[in-house]
Coordinates of C-alpha atoms and ligand atoms in Angstrom, one line a residue:
X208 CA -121.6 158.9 88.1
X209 CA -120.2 155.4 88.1
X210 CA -122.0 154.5 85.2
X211 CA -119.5 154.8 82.5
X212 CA -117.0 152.9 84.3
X213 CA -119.8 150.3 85.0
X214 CA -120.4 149.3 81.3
X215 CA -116.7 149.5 80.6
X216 CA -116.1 146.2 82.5
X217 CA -119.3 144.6 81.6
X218 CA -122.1 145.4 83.9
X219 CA -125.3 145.8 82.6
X220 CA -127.5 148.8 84.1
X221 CA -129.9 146.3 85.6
X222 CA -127.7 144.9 87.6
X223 CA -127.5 147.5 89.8
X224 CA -130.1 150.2 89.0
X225 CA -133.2 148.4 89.5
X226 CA -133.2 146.7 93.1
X227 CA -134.6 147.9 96.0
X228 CA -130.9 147.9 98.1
X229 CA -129.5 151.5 97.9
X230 CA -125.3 151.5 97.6
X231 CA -124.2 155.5 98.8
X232 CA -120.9 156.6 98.3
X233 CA -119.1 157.7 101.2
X234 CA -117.9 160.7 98.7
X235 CA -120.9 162.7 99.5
X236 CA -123.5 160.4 100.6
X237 CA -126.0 159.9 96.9
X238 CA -126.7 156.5 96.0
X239 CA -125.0 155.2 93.3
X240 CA -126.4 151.7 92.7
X241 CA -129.8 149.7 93.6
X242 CA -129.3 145.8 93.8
X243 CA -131.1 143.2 94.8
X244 CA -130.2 141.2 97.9
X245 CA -130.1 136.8 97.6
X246 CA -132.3 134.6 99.4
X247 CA -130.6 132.2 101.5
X248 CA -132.5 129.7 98.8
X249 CA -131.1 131.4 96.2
X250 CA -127.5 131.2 98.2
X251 CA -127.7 127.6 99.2
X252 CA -128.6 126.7 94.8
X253 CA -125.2 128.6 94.0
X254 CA -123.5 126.6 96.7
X255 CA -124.6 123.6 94.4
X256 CA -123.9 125.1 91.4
X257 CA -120.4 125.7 92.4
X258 CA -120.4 121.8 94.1
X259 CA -120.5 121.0 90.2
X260 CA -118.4 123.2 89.3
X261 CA -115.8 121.7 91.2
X262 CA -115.9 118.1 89.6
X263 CA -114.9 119.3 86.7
X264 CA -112.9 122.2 87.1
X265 CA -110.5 120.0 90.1
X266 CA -109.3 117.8 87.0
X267 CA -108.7 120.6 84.8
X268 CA -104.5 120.6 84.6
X269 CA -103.2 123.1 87.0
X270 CA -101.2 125.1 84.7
X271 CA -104.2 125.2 82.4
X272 CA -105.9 126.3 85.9
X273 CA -103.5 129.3 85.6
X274 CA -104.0 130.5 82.3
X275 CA -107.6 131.1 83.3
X276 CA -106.2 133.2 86.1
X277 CA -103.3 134.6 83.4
X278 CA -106.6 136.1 81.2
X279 CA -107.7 137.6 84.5
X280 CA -104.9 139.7 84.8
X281 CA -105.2 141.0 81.9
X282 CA -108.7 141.8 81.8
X283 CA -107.3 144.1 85.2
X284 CA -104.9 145.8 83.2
X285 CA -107.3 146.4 80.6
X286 CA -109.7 148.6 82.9
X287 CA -107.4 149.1 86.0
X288 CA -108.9 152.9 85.4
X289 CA -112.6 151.8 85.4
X290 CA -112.5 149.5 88.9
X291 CA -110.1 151.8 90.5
X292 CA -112.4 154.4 90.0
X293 CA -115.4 152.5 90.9
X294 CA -113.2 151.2 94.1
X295 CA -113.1 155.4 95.0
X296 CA -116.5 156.2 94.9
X297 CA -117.7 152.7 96.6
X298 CA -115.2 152.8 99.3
X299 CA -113.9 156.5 99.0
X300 CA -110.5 156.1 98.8
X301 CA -108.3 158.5 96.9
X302 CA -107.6 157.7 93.1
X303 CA -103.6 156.6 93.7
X304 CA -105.1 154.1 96.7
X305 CA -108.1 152.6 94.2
X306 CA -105.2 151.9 91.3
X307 CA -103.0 150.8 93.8
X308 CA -105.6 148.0 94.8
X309 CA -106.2 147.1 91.4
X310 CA -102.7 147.1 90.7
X311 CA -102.2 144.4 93.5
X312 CA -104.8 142.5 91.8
X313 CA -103.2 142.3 88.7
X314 CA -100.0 141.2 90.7
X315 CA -101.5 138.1 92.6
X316 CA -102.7 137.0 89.1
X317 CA -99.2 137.1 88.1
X318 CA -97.8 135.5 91.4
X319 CA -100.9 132.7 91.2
X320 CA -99.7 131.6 87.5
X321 CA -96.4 131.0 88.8
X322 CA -97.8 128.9 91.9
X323 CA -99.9 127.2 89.1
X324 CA -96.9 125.5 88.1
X325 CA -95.5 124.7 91.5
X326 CA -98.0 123.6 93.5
X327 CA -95.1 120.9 94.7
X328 CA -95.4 118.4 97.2
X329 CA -92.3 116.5 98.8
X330 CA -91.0 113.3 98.1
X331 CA -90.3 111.5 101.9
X332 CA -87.7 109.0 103.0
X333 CA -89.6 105.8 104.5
X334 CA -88.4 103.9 107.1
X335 CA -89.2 100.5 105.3
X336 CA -86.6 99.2 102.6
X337 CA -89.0 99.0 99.3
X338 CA -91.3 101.7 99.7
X339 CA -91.2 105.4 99.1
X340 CA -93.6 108.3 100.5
X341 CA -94.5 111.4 99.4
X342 CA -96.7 114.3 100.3
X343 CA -99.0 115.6 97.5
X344 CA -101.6 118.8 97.2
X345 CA -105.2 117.9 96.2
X346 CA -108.2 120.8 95.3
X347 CA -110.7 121.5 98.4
X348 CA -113.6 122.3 97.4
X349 CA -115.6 125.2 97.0
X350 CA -114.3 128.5 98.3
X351 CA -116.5 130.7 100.6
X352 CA -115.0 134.1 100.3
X353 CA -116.5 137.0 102.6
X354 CA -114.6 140.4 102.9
X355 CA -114.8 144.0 104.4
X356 CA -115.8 147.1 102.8
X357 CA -112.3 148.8 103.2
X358 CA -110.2 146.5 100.5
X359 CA -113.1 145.8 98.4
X360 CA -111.7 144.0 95.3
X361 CA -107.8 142.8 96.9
X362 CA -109.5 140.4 99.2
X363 CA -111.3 138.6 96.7
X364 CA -108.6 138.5 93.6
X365 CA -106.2 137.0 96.6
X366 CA -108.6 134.5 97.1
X367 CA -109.8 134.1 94.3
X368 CA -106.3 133.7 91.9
X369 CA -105.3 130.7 94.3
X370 CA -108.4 129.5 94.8
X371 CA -108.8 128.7 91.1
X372 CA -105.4 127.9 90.1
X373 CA -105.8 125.6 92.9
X374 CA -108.8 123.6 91.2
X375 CA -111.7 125.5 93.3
X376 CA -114.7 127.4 92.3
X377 CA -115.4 130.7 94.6
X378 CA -118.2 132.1 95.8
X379 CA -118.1 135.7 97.2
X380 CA -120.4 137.6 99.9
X381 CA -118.6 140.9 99.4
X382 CA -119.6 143.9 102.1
X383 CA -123.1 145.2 101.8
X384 CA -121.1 148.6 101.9
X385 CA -119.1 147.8 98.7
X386 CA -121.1 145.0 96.5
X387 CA -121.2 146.9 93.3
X388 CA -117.3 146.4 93.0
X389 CA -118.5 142.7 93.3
X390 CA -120.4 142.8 90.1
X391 CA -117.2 144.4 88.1
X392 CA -115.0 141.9 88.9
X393 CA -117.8 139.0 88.3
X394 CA -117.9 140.8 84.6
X395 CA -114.3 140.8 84.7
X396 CA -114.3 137.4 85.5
X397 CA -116.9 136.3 82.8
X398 CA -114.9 138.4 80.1
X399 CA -111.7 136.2 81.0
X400 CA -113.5 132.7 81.2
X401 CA -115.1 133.8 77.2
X402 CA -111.4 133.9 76.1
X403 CA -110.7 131.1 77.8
X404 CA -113.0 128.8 76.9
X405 CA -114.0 125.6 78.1
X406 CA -114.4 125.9 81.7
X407 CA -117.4 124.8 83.6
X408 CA -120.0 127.4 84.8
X409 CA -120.4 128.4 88.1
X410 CA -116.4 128.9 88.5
X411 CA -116.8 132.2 90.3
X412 CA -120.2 133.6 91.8
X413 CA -121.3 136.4 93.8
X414 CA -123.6 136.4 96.7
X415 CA -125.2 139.9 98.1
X416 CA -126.5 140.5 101.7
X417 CA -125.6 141.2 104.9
X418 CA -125.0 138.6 107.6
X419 CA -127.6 136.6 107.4
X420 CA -126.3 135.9 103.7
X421 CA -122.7 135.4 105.1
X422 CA -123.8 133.3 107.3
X423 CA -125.9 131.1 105.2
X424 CA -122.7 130.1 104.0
X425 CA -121.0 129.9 106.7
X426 CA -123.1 127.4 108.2
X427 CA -123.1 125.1 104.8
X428 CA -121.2 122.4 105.0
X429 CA -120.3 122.2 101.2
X430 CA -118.4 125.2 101.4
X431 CA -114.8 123.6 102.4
X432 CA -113.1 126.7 103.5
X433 CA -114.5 129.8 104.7
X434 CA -112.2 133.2 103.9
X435 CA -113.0 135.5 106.1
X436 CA -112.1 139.5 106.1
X437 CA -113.5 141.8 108.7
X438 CA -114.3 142.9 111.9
X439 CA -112.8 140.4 115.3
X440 CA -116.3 140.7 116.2
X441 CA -117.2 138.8 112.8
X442 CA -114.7 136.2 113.2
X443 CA -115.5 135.3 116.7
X444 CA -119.0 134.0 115.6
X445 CA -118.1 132.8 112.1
X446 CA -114.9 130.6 113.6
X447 CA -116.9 128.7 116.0
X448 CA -119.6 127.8 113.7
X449 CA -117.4 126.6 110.7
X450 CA -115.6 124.1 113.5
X451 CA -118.8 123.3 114.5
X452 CA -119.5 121.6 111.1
X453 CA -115.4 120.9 110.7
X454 CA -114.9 123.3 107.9
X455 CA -111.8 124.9 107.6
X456 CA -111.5 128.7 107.9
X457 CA -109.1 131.3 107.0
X458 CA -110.1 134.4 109.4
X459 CA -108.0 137.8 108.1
X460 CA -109.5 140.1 111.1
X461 CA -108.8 143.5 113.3
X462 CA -105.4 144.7 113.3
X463 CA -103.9 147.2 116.1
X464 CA -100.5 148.1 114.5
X465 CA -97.6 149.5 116.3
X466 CA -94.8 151.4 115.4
X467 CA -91.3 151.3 117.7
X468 CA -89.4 155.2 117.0
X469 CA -86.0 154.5 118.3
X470 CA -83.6 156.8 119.4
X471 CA -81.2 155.9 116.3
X472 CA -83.9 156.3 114.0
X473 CA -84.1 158.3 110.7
X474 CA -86.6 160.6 112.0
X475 CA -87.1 162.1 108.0
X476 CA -87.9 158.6 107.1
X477 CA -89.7 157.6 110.1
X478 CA -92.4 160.6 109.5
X479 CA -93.3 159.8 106.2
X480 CA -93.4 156.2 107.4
X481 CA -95.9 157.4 110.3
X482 CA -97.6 160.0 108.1
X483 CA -98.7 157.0 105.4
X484 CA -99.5 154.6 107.8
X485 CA -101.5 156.5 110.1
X486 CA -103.7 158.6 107.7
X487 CA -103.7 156.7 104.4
X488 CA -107.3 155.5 103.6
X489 CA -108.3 157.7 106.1
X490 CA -107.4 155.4 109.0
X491 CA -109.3 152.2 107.5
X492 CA -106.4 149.8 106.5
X493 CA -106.8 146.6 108.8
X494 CA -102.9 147.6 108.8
X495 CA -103.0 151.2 109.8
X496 CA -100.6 152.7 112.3
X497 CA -102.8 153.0 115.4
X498 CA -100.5 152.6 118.1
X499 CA -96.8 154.8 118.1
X500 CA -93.9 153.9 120.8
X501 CA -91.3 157.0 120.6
X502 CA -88.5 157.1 122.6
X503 CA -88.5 159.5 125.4
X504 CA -85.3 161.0 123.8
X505 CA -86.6 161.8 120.7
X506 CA -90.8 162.5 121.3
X507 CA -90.1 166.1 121.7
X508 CA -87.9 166.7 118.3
X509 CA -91.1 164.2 116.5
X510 CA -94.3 165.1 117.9
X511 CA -94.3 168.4 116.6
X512 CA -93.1 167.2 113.2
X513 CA -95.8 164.8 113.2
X514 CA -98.3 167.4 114.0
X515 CA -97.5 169.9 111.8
X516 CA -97.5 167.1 108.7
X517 CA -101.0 166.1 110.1
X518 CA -101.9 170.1 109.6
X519 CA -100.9 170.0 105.8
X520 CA -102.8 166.9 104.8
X521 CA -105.4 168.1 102.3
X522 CA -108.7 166.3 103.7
X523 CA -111.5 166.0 101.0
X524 CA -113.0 164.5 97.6
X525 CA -111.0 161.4 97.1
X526 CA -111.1 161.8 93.3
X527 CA -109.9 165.8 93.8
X528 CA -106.6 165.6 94.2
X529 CA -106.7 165.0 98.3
X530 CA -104.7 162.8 100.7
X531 CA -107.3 161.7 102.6
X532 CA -111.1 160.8 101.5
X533 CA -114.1 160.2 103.9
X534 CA -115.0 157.9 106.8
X535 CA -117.1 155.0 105.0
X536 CA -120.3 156.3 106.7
X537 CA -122.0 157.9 109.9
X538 CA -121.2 154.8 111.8
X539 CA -118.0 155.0 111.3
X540 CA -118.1 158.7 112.1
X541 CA -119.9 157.9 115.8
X542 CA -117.6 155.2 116.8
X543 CA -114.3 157.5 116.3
X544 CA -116.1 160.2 118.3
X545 CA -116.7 157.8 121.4
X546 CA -113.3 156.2 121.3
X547 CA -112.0 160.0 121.2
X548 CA -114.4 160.8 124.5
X549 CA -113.0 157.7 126.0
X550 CA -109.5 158.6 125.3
X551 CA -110.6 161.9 126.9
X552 CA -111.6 160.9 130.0
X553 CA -109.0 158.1 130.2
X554 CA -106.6 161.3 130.5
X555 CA -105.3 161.2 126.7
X556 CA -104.5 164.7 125.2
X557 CA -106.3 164.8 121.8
X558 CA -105.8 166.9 118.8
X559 CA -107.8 166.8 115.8
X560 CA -110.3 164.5 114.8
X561 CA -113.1 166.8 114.4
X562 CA -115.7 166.2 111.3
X563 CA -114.6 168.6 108.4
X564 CA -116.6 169.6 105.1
X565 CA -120.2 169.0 107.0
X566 CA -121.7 172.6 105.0
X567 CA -120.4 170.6 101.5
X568 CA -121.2 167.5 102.6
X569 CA -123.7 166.9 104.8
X570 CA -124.6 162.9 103.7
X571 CA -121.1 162.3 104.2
X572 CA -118.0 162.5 107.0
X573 CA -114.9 163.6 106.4
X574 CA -112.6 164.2 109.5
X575 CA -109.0 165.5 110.5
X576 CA -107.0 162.6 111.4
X577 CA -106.6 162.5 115.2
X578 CA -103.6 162.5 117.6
X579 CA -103.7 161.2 120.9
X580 CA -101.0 161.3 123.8
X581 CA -101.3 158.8 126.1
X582 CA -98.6 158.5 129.2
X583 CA -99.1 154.9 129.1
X584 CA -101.0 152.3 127.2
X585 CA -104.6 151.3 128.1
X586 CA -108.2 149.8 126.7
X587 CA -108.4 152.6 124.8
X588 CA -105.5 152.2 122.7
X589 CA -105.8 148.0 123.2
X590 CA -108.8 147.7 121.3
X591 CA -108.8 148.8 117.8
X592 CA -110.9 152.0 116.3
X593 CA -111.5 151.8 112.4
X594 CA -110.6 155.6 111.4
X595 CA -107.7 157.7 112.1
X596 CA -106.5 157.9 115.6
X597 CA -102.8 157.3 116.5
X598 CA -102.0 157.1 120.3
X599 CA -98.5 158.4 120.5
X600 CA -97.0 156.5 123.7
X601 CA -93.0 157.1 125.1
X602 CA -91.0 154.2 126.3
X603 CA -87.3 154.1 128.2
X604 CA -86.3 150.7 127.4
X605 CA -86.2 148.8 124.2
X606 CA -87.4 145.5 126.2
X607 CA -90.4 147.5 127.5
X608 CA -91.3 148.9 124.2
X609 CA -92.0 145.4 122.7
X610 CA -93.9 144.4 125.5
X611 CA -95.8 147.2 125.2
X612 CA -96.6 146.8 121.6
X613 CA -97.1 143.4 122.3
X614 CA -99.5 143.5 124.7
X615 CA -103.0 144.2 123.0
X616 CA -105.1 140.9 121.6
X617 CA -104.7 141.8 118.1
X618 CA -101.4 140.6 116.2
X619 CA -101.3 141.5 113.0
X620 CA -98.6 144.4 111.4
X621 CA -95.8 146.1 113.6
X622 CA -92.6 147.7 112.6
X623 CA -89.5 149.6 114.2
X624 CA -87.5 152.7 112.8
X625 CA -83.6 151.9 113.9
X626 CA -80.6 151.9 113.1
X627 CA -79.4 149.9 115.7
X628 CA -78.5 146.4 114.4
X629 CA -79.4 144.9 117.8
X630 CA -82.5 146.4 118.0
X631 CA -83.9 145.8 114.6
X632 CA -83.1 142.0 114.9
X633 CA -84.2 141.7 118.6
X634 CA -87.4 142.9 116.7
X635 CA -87.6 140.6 114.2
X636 CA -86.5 137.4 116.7
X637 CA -88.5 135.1 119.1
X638 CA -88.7 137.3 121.6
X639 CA -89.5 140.5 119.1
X640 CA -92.7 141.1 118.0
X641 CA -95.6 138.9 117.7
X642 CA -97.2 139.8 115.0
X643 CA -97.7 138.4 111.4
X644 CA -96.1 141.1 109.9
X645 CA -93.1 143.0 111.5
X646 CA -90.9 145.5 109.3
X647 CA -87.9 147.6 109.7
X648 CA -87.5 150.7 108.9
X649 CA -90.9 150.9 107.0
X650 CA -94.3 151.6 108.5
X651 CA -97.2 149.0 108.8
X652 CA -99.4 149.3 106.3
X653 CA -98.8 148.8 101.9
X654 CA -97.5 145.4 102.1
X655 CA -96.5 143.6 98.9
X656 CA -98.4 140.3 97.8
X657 CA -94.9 137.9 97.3
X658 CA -95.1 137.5 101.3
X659 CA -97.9 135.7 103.4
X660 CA -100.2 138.1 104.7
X661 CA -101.9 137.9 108.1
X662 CA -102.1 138.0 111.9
X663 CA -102.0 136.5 115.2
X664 CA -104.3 136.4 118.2
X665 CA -107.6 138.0 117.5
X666 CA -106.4 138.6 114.3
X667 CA -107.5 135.0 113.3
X668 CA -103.7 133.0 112.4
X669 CA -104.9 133.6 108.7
X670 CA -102.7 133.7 106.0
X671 CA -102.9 134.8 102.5
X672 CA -101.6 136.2 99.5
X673 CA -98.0 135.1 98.9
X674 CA -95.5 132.9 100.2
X675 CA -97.2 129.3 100.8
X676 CA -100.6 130.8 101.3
X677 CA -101.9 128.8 98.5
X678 CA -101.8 125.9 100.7
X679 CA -105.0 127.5 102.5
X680 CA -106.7 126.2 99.1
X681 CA -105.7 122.4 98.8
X682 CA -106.1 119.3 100.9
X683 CA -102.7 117.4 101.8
X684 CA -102.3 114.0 101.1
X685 CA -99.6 111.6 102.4
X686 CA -98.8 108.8 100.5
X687 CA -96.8 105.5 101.0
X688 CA -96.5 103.6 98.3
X689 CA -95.0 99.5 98.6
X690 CA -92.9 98.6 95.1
X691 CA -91.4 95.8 97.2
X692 CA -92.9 91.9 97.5
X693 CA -93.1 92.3 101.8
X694 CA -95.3 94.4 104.0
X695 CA -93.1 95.1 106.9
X696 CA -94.8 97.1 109.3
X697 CA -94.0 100.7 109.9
X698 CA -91.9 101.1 113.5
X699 CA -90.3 97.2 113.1
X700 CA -93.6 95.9 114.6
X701 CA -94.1 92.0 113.8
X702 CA -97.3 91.0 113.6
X703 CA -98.4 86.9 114.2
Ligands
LIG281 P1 -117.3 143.7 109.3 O1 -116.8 142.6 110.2 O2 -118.4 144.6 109.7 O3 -117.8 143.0 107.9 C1 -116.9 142.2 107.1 C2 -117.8 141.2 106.3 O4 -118.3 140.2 107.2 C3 -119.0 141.8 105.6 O5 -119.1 141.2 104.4 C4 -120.1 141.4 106.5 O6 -121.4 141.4 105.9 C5 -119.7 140.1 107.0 N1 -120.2 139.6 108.3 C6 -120.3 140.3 109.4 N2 -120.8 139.5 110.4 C7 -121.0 138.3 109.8 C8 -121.5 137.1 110.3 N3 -121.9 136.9 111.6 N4 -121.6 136.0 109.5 C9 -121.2 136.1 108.2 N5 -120.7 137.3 107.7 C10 -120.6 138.3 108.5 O7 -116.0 144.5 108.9 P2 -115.9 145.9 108.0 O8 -116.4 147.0 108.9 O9 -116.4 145.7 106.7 O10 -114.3 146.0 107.9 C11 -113.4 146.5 108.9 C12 -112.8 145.5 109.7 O11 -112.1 144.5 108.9 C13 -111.7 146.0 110.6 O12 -111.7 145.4 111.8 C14 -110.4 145.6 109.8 O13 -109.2 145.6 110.6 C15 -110.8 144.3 109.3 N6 -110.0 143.9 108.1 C16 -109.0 143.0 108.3 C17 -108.2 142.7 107.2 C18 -107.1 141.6 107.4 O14 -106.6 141.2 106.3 N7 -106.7 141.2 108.6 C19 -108.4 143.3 106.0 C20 -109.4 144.2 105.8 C21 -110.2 144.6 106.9

């Protein structure tokens, strides 16, 4: 099935045919690849590999750096087809979704040649007559990436772009649920460091497992910054132990993302809005639309609309043409049905959300996305569920509805449909919404690499991506520098 795609980007059949690790797709439940799983020996020699790595590659001109990452990109473009493809049947999402992710690959590639050559520091008035200061941006070591099963190849090439333009090797854990995607870019990676040259080896490395493989790294205290994409629940026991050792860590976790419907809004714009965000890869975007605020004035001309949309959504084979693919697994499948139960008896009105396609597929779960009307907010729709639910809520006041939205422990993408100036900018302000991401006028989820992308709260204050993100990757360095023939002291201190 996937094998043709496979030995397009370089893998060789005994990579992931012969272990004794079965990879299913969520498509229909077959396995599709056998690996072998690393020793934590066998993780803890990379580690060192990549601690070598890292001498040589941190002195390696930065703009050199980025023409490493420039071949990467192009490598992408070359088989965008063949890992997209691979990206549907590992993770199931549709065919637009798995070229869309490549295709953001291919654009932080882009964005991290540019930041190759501005990876600028600042040059700092000093106090004392004869000296001068300046701030300047130094490689950190090596790069512990880990990431989810639902963005399988963006998390890394995020990472992984500014990681290296940076002057750091990376070593990736991907999810046990996705790691043959991990092998294709690996190969990718290879085929852009033979055109490139001389580079050292061990730039980039893959590590599979489960946890106990994460957290071999975790807990290693040459890896300088831990990356971290998943579950709140993953982040709450990787955080602590990478302070422990006074690593840094970047923590990208569980999102609960809200949308504002105003009375002013476009209401044609603000259902397609709802309609991508909420059921788009099936409900598994960290930044899906979980939580909706409508105004009382205008739930009863949306509801219905949203409704009838969610009735025309074709549900089915990601690669056939469908909207919306399959839950990653049975899991996944169980989870939604007890948050649905709860949302039951917590007096929610549900509709949808049933398993569909169990006679065609019986390995696998495909479900209607689900609607649930809540008359206020509560546990239920505070914590977040990874598959489609979308608790429609109403709200009077404007002030109310950003507490509201507010008001659950994850922060990481909100938006508001408006057309109220006033509104829109209250939104955006201090006392607006707290998340990382906050839009206008577009729903939560598809966000672009140029910005910075992360949360707040139990979303882990990660940043990544675009922006100044690349700052995650270097160590900062203050310098003062004396071209005078006196050493005053800093504050007009004398001293004897
Ligand atoms: P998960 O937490 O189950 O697993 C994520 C990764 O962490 C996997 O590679 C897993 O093996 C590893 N892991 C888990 N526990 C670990 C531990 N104790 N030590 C080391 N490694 C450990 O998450 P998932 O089910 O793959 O993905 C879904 C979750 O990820 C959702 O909560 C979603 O919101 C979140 N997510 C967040 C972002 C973001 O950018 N904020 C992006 C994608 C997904």
């Amino acid at each position: 099935m996937i094998k043709q795609y496979m030995s397009a980007m370089g893998v060789k059949e005994e990579q992931y045919q012969h272990g004794d690790f079965e990879v299913n797709t969520p498509i229909d439940g077959t396995v599709i690849g056998k690996i072998t799983l690393d020793s934590v020996d066998e993780v803890n020699k990379k580690i060192q590999n990549a601690q070598a790595a890292f001498k040589e590659w941190r002195v390696v001109p930065a703009p050199k750096r980025g023409e490493l990452i420039r071949l990467l990109g192009e490598v992408l473009r070359e088989h965008k087809e063949d890992l997209g493809m691979l990206v549907s049947f590992e993770a199931g999402k549709i065919k637009q979704e798995g070229l869309g992710e490549v295709q953001e690959m291919i654009d932080i590639c882009d964005f991290a040649v540019g930041v190759s050559r501005q990876l600028y520091g600042l040059t700092i008035a000093s106090e004392r007559p004869g000296h001068h200061m300046r701030e300047t941006w130094h490689p950190l070591g090596v790069i512990g990436v880990i990431s989810a099963f639902n963005f399988p190849v963006a998390v890394w090439s995020w990472n992984t772009a500014l990681a290296i333009v940076c002057g750091n090797p990376v070593i990736w854990k991907p999810s046990e649920k996705a790691p043959l995607v991990a092998l294709a870019c690996q190969a990718m990676f290879e085929k852009a460091l033979a055109k490139f040259g001389d580079a050292p080896d061990h730039l980039s490395q893959v590590i599979l497992g489960k946890t106990d493989i994460g957290n071999a790294m975790v807990e290693n205290k040459d890896i300088a910054l831990v990356s971290a994409t998943g579950s709140t629940r993953m982040g709450r026991t990787v955080g602590p132990k990478v302070a422990e050792r006074f690593g840094k860590c970047l923590l990208e976790l569980g999102g609960n993302n809200a949308m504002i419907l105003a009375p002013t809004a476009d209401l044609d714009l603000a259902l397609r809005g709802i309609i991508f965000s909420a059921v788009g890869t099936a409900g598994q975007r960290c930044t899906t639309l979980r939580r909706l605020f409508v105004h009382e004035s205008v739930k009863e001309d949306i509801l219905p609309r949203i409704k009838s949309a969610y009735g025309t959504v074709s549900i089915g084979h990601p690669l056939e043409g469908n909207l919306v693919g399959p839950l990653i697994d049975e899991d996944s499948f169980n989870n939604m049905q007890s948050t649905l139960n709860k949302a039951r008896e917590a007096g929610g009105i549900v509709t949808g959300g049933e398993r569909v396609l169990a006679d065609k597929y019986p390995d696998a779960y495909y479900v209607t996305p689900a609607i649930v009307e809540f008359d206020e907010q509560n546990d239920v729709a505070r914590s977040e569920t990874f598959a489609p639910i979308l608790y429609v809520m109403t709200y009077k006041d404007f002030d109310e509805a950003i507490e509201m939205q507010n008001d659950v422990p994850q922060g990481l993408s909100s938006c508001i449909f408006t057309n109220d100036l006033r509104e829109a900018e209250t939104f955006l302000s201090d006392r607006g919404s707290d998340c990382g991401i906050a839009n206008v006028n577009i729903g939560t989820s598809g966000a672009e690499i140029g910005g910075a992308f992360g949360g707040e709260k139990e979303t882990g204050g990660g940043r990544e991506s675009g922006s100044d993100a690349w700052k995650a990757y270097m160590r900062r360095q203050t310098n003062t520098i004396n071209y005078s023939t006196e050493l005053p002291l800093a504050q007009g201190i004398s001293f004897g």
